[in-house]
PDB file of C-alpha atoms in Angstrom:
ATOM      1  CA  MET A 138      -0.203   0.196   0.225  1.00 51.00           C
ATOM      2  CA  ALA A 139       2.897   2.646   0.485  1.00 56.00           C
ATOM      3  CA  LYS A 140       4.172   1.830  -2.482  1.00 54.00           C
ATOM      4  CA  LYS A 141       1.001   3.340  -4.131  1.00 60.00           C
ATOM      5  CA  GLY A 142       0.920   5.824  -2.537  1.00 58.00           C
ATOM      6  CA  THR A 143       5.041   6.394  -2.937  1.00 56.00           C
ATOM      7  CA  ALA A 144       4.415   6.480  -7.089  1.00 53.00           C
ATOM      8  CA  ARG A 145       0.813   7.892  -7.320  1.00 61.00           C
ATOM      9  CA  ALA A 146       3.381  11.078  -5.572  1.00 62.00           C
ATOM     10  CA  ALA A 147       6.025  10.567  -8.085  1.00 55.00           C
ATOM     11  CA  ARG A 148       3.373  11.014 -11.324  1.00 59.00           C
ATOM     12  CA  THR A 149       1.880  14.086  -9.012  1.00 64.00           C
ATOM     13  CA  GLN A 150       4.505  15.609  -9.014  1.00 62.00           C
ATOM     14  CA  LEU A 151       6.148  15.277 -12.668  1.00 60.00           C
ATOM     15  CA  ALA A 152       2.392  16.001 -13.752  1.00 67.00           C
ATOM     16  CA  ASP A 153       3.676  18.677 -11.763  1.00 87.00           C
ATOM     17  CA  VAL A 154       6.939  19.500 -13.401  1.00 90.00           C
ATOM     18  CA  PRO A 155       4.696  22.058 -16.275  1.00 91.00           C
ATOM     19  CA  GLN A 156       2.924  24.118 -14.696  1.00 91.00           C
ATOM     20  CA  GLN A 157       6.156  24.734 -12.516  1.00 91.00           C
ATOM     21  CA  LEU A 158       8.231  26.027 -15.154  1.00 92.00           C
ATOM     22  CA  ALA A 159       5.554  27.888 -16.477  1.00 93.00           C
ATOM     23  CA  ALA A 160       4.881  29.612 -13.099  1.00 93.00           C
ATOM     24  CA  LEU A 161       9.440  30.318 -13.666  1.00 95.00           C
ATOM     25  CA  ALA A 162       8.510  32.478 -15.505  1.00 94.00           C
ATOM     26  CA  SER A 163       6.341  35.131 -14.451  1.00 95.00           C
ATOM     27  CA  MET A 164       8.316  34.693 -11.217  1.00 95.00           C
ATOM     28  CA  SER A 165      10.353  38.073 -10.772  1.00 95.00           C
ATOM     29  CA  VAL A 166      14.220  38.116  -9.312  1.00 95.00           C
ATOM     30  CA  PRO A 167      13.234  38.453  -5.520  1.00 95.00           C
ATOM     31  CA  ASP A 168      10.555  35.250  -6.215  1.00 95.00           C
ATOM     32  CA  LEU A 169      13.220  33.592  -7.985  1.00 95.00           C
ATOM     33  CA  ALA A 170      15.733  33.631  -5.608  1.00 95.00           C
ATOM     34  CA  ALA A 171      13.561  32.466  -2.537  1.00 94.00           C
ATOM     35  CA  LYS A 172      12.430  29.366  -4.666  1.00 92.00           C
ATOM     36  CA  TYR A 173      16.487  29.178  -5.266  1.00 93.00           C
ATOM     37  CA  LEU A 174      17.050  28.925  -1.777  1.00 92.00           C
ATOM     38  CA  GLU A 175      13.354  26.529  -1.136  1.00 90.00           C
ATOM     39  CA  LEU A 176      15.194  24.737  -4.512  1.00 89.00           C
ATOM     40  CA  TYR A 177      18.986  24.233  -3.157  1.00 88.00           C
ATOM     41  CA  GLY A 178      18.826  24.895   0.320  1.00 89.00           C
ATOM     42  CA  GLU A 179      21.473  28.313  -0.034  1.00 91.00           C
ATOM     43  CA  PRO A 180      21.206  31.856  -1.131  1.00 93.00           C
ATOM     44  CA  THR A 181      21.583  31.932  -5.004  1.00 92.00           C
ATOM     45  CA  ARG A 182      24.249  35.552  -5.253  1.00 92.00           C
ATOM     46  CA  SER A 183      22.325  36.122  -8.455  1.00 91.00           C
ATOM     47  CA  ARG A 184      20.600  38.545  -9.658  1.00 93.00           C
ATOM     48  CA  ASN A 185      20.447  38.043 -13.551  1.00 94.00           C
ATOM     49  CA  ARG A 186      16.749  36.836 -14.095  1.00 95.00           C
ATOM     50  CA  ASP A 187      17.417  33.591 -16.919  1.00 95.00           C
ATOM     51  CA  TYR A 188      19.689  32.276 -15.465  1.00 94.00           C
ATOM     52  CA  LEU A 189      17.772  31.873 -12.293  1.00 95.00           C
ATOM     53  CA  LYS A 190      14.956  30.218 -14.157  1.00 96.00           C
ATOM     54  CA  LYS A 191      17.269  28.530 -16.351  1.00 94.00           C
ATOM     55  CA  ARG A 192      18.933  26.342 -13.261  1.00 94.00           C
ATOM     56  CA  LEU A 193      15.758  26.274 -11.472  1.00 93.00           C
ATOM     57  CA  ALA A 194      14.070  24.644 -13.918  1.00 93.00           C
ATOM     58  CA  PHE A 195      17.035  22.501 -14.443  1.00 90.00           C
ATOM     59  CA  ARG A 196      16.556  21.301 -10.436  1.00 89.00           C
ATOM     60  CA  ILE A 197      12.915  20.878 -10.627  1.00 90.00           C
ATOM     61  CA  GLN A 198      12.843  18.241 -13.220  1.00 89.00           C
ATOM     62  CA  GLU A 199      16.244  16.710 -11.435  1.00 86.00           C
ATOM     63  CA  LEU A 200      14.328  16.415  -7.798  1.00 85.00           C
ATOM     64  CA  ALA A 201      10.904  15.372 -10.407  1.00 86.00           C
ATOM     65  CA  GLU A 202      12.829  12.578 -12.901  1.00 84.00           C
ATOM     66  CA  GLY A 203      15.751  11.586 -10.476  1.00 82.00           C
ATOM     67  CA  GLY A 204      19.551  13.592 -10.997  1.00 80.00           C
ATOM     68  CA  LEU A 205      22.429  12.535 -12.583  1.00 81.00           C
ATOM     69  CA  SER A 206      23.161   8.158 -13.673  1.00 85.00           C
ATOM     70  CA  THR A 207      25.838   6.734 -11.528  1.00 87.00           C
ATOM     71  CA  ARG A 208      27.329   6.677 -14.654  1.00 90.00           C
ATOM     72  CA  ALA A 209      27.786  10.328 -15.306  1.00 86.00           C
ATOM     73  CA  VAL A 210      29.081  11.333 -11.488  1.00 81.00           C
ATOM     74  CA  ALA A 211      31.420   8.686 -11.222  1.00 85.00           C
ATOM     75  CA  ARG A 212      33.113   9.771 -14.320  1.00 83.00           C
ATOM     76  CA  ILE A 213      32.667  13.106 -12.973  1.00 76.00           C
ATOM     77  CA  SER A 214      34.934  12.426 -10.395  1.00 77.00           C
ATOM     78  CA  GLU A 215      37.270  10.256 -12.281  1.00 80.00           C
ATOM     79  CA  LEU A 216      37.679  13.824 -13.814  1.00 76.00           C
ATOM     80  CA  GLY A 217      39.128  15.262 -10.378  1.00 67.00           C
ATOM     81  CA  ASP A 218      40.750  18.326 -11.176  1.00 63.00           C
ATOM     82  CA  ARG A 219      38.915  19.526 -13.992  1.00 67.00           C
ATOM     83  CA  LEU A 220      35.856  19.381 -11.775  1.00 60.00           C
ATOM     84  CA  PRO A 221      34.041  23.301 -12.315  1.00 62.00           C
ATOM     85  CA  GLU A 222      34.695  24.557  -7.929  1.00 61.00           C
ATOM     86  CA  ARG A 223      31.056  23.860  -6.811  1.00 62.00           C
ATOM     87  CA  TRP A 224      31.124  20.135  -7.753  1.00 56.00           C
ATOM     88  CA  ARG A 225      34.721  19.964  -6.089  1.00 52.00           C
ATOM     89  CA  MET A 226      33.441  21.989  -2.306  1.00 54.00           C
ATOM     90  CA  ARG A 227      30.106  19.566  -2.962  1.00 55.00           C
ATOM     91  CA  GLN A 228      32.345  16.067  -2.618  1.00 53.00           C
ATOM     92  CA  VAL A 229      35.002  17.078  -0.527  1.00 54.00           C
ATOM     93  CA  GLU A 230      32.176  17.718   2.217  1.00 55.00           C
ATOM     94  CA  GLU A 231      30.061  14.138   1.549  1.00 55.00           C
ATOM     95  CA  THR A 232      34.172  12.289   1.131  1.00 55.00           C
ATOM     96  CA  LYS A 233      36.206  14.334   4.632  1.00 52.00           C
ATOM     97  CA  PRO A 234      37.680  12.025   6.460  1.00 54.00           C
ATOM     98  CA  SER A 235      37.220  10.965   9.877  1.00 52.00           C
ATOM     99  CA  ALA A 236      40.544  11.224  10.934  1.00 52.00           C
ATOM    100  CA  PRO A 237      42.678  14.230   9.765  1.00 53.00           C
ATOM    101  CA  PRO A 238      46.192  13.536   7.492  1.00 50.00           C
ATOM    102  CA  PRO A 239      49.200  12.727   8.772  1.00 51.00           C
ATOM    103  CA  SER A 240      51.625  15.445   8.968  1.00 52.00           C
ATOM    104  CA  GLY A 241      55.450  15.091   7.952  1.00 48.00           C
ATOM    105  CA  PRO A 242      57.046  15.893   4.880  1.00 50.00           C
ATOM    106  CA  VAL A 243      54.667  15.888   1.804  1.00 45.00           C
ATOM    107  CA  ASP A 244      57.087  16.233  -1.756  1.00 43.00           C
ATOM    108  CA  VAL A 245      55.377  18.818  -3.610  1.00 42.00           C
ATOM    109  CA  ARG A 246      56.507  17.208  -6.745  1.00 40.00           C
ATOM    110  CA  ALA A 247      53.204  15.058  -8.081  1.00 40.00           C
ATOM    111  CA  PRO A 248      53.637  12.192 -10.405  1.00 44.00           C
ATOM    112  CA  ALA A 249      53.344  14.007 -13.752  1.00 43.00           C
ATOM    113  CA  ALA A 250      52.370  10.915 -15.071  1.00 51.00           C
ATOM    114  CA  GLU A 251      48.826  11.425 -12.839  1.00 58.00           C
ATOM    115  CA  GLY A 252      48.164  15.310 -14.000  1.00 66.00           C
ATOM    116  CA  ARG A 253      49.474  14.766 -17.302  1.00 71.00           C
ATOM    117  CA  ASP A 254      46.629  15.451 -20.092  1.00 75.00           C
ATOM    118  CA  ALA A 255      45.749  11.577 -21.102  1.00 75.00           C
ATOM    119  CA  ARG A 256      44.634  13.254 -24.980  1.00 79.00           C
ATOM    120  CA  LEU A 257      48.663  13.862 -24.987  1.00 82.00           C
ATOM    121  CA  PRO A 258      51.277  11.000 -27.182  1.00 83.00           C
ATOM    122  CA  PRO A 259      54.124   9.313 -24.454  1.00 85.00           C
ATOM    123  CA  PRO A 260      56.651  11.548 -23.398  1.00 86.00           C
ATOM    124  CA  GLY A 261      59.612  12.079 -25.375  1.00 86.00           C
ATOM    125  CA  THR A 262      57.364  11.934 -28.443  1.00 87.00           C
ATOM    126  CA  VAL A 263      58.146  15.277 -30.443  1.00 88.00           C
ATOM    127  CA  LEU A 264      55.965  17.173 -33.144  1.00 88.00           C
ATOM    128  CA  THR A 265      56.727  19.343 -35.628  1.00 88.00           C
ATOM    129  CA  ARG A 266      54.033  21.812 -37.571  1.00 86.00           C
ATOM    130  CA  VAL A 267      55.407  24.008 -40.436  1.00 88.00           C
ATOM    131  CA  PHE A 268      53.870  27.852 -39.663  1.00 86.00           C
ATOM    132  CA  LYS A 269      53.923  30.542 -42.132  1.00 87.00           C
ATOM    133  CA  GLY A 270      57.003  28.597 -43.590  1.00 88.00           C
ATOM    134  CA  ALA A 271      58.865  28.032 -40.220  1.00 87.00           C
ATOM    135  CA  GLN A 272      58.824  24.684 -39.267  1.00 90.00           C
ATOM    136  CA  HIS A 273      58.442  24.103 -35.518  1.00 89.00           C
ATOM    137  CA  ARG A 274      58.917  21.218 -33.344  1.00 90.00           C
ATOM    138  CA  VAL A 275      57.985  20.767 -29.638  1.00 90.00           C
ATOM    139  CA  THR A 276      58.780  17.009 -27.323  1.00 90.00           C
ATOM    140  CA  VAL A 277      56.556  15.962 -24.793  1.00 88.00           C
ATOM    141  CA  ARG A 278      57.578  15.595 -21.534  1.00 88.00           C
ATOM    142  CA  GLU A 279      56.373  13.680 -18.701  1.00 85.00           C
ATOM    143  CA  ASP A 280      56.054  16.725 -17.214  1.00 83.00           C
ATOM    144  CA  GLY A 281      55.074  19.469 -20.336  1.00 84.00           C
ATOM    145  CA  ILE A 282      56.148  20.542 -23.089  1.00 86.00           C
ATOM    146  CA  GLU A 283      59.337  21.734 -23.945  1.00 89.00           C
ATOM    147  CA  PHE A 284      59.751  23.873 -26.893  1.00 89.00           C
ATOM    148  CA  GLU A 285      63.016  25.924 -27.724  1.00 88.00           C
ATOM    149  CA  GLY A 286      64.676  25.047 -24.811  1.00 87.00           C
ATOM    150  CA  GLN A 287      62.011  25.699 -22.630  1.00 87.00           C
ATOM    151  CA  LEU A 288      59.287  24.064 -20.203  1.00 88.00           C
ATOM    152  CA  HIS A 289      55.558  24.752 -20.916  1.00 87.00           C
ATOM    153  CA  ARG A 290      51.792  23.276 -19.673  1.00 84.00           C
ATOM    154  CA  SER A 291      50.051  22.986 -22.417  1.00 85.00           C
ATOM    155  CA  LEU A 292      50.817  22.767 -26.200  1.00 86.00           C
ATOM    156  CA  SER A 293      47.955  25.468 -25.822  1.00 88.00           C
ATOM    157  CA  SER A 294      50.684  28.214 -24.793  1.00 88.00           C
ATOM    158  CA  VAL A 295      52.817  26.890 -27.098  1.00 89.00           C
ATOM    159  CA  ALA A 296      50.776  27.562 -30.286  1.00 88.00           C
ATOM    160  CA  LYS A 297      50.162  31.267 -28.821  1.00 89.00           C
ATOM    161  CA  LEU A 298      53.608  31.642 -28.473  1.00 89.00           C
ATOM    162  CA  ILE A 299      54.507  30.368 -32.469  1.00 90.00           C
ATOM    163  CA  THR A 300      51.140  31.786 -34.528  1.00 89.00           C
ATOM    164  CA  GLY A 301      50.542  35.047 -31.388  1.00 88.00           C
ATOM    165  CA  THR A 302      47.322  33.654 -31.328  1.00 88.00           C
ATOM    166  CA  ALA A 303      45.102  31.255 -29.252  1.00 87.00           C
ATOM    167  CA  TRP A 304      45.022  28.625 -30.569  1.00 85.00           C
ATOM    168  CA  ASN A 305      43.977  24.754 -29.977  1.00 85.00           C
ATOM    169  CA  GLY A 306      46.566  23.069 -29.188  1.00 85.00           C
ATOM    170  CA  PHE A 307      46.090  19.583 -29.879  1.00 83.00           C
ATOM    171  CA  THR A 308      44.149  21.635 -33.183  1.00 86.00           C
ATOM    172  CA  PHE A 309      47.500  23.260 -33.594  1.00 85.00           C
ATOM    173  CA  PHE A 310      49.532  20.280 -33.789  1.00 82.00           C
ATOM    174  CA  GLY A 311      47.983  17.856 -35.545  1.00 82.00           C
ATOM    175  CA  LEU A 312      46.696  15.850 -32.619  1.00 81.00           C
ATOM    176  CA  ARG A 313      42.267  16.631 -33.034  1.00 72.00           C
ATOM    177  CA  ALA A 314      39.837  15.594 -36.218  1.00 58.00           C
ATOM    178  CA  GLY A 315      40.242  18.720 -38.438  1.00 48.00           C
ATOM    179  CA  GLY A 316      43.712  19.814 -37.468  1.00 45.00           C
ATOM    180  CA  SER A 317      46.961  20.450 -39.801  1.00 47.00           C
ATOM    181  CA  LYS A 318      49.110  17.827 -40.012  1.00 51.00           C
ATOM    182  CA  ALA A 319      51.228  17.580 -37.523  1.00 51.00           C
ATOM    183  CA  VAL A 320      55.246  14.549 -37.648  1.00 50.00           C
ATOM    184  CA  LYS A 321      54.779  12.273 -35.284  1.00 52.00           C
ATOM    185  CA  SER A 322      58.505  11.055 -34.448  1.00 51.00           C
TER     186      SER A 322
END
């Protein structure tokens, strides 16, 4: 009997979603902020009407139909430091260790393999690109990209040095479909 009541409540909530979404269109910014507080449990810093309507519409649908799949949450966890700041803070709060981390000497040099972009070719690979008649060679290292004897954090920073404008490094060096042809050795 309890399952029927739960299922009925869920169907009612799902049926109510279009009405709740339509109601957002006529709400004032203070009303949207109050609704945000109600649905998210924290006040919003934004007073942008369109932004609040989008966030609230997403949250209403999320609460009615369910959030992210377990596969999506697992993938987000894999991304680690590349996560948006708010998501990282929420994850840290949920998984705070009960005991403090051990104290002692800490090696500030993290293993390069963990922080290394998986899209990069193996260390030691030399990428060659001809740009405006000049040949440019970069060497992929474990800890970055070497160009003209200097170590750089990314292919994009090297591409910007070469061209003078912002480029996607993977596209510039031909590592992404649609990019120029780079010679790998």
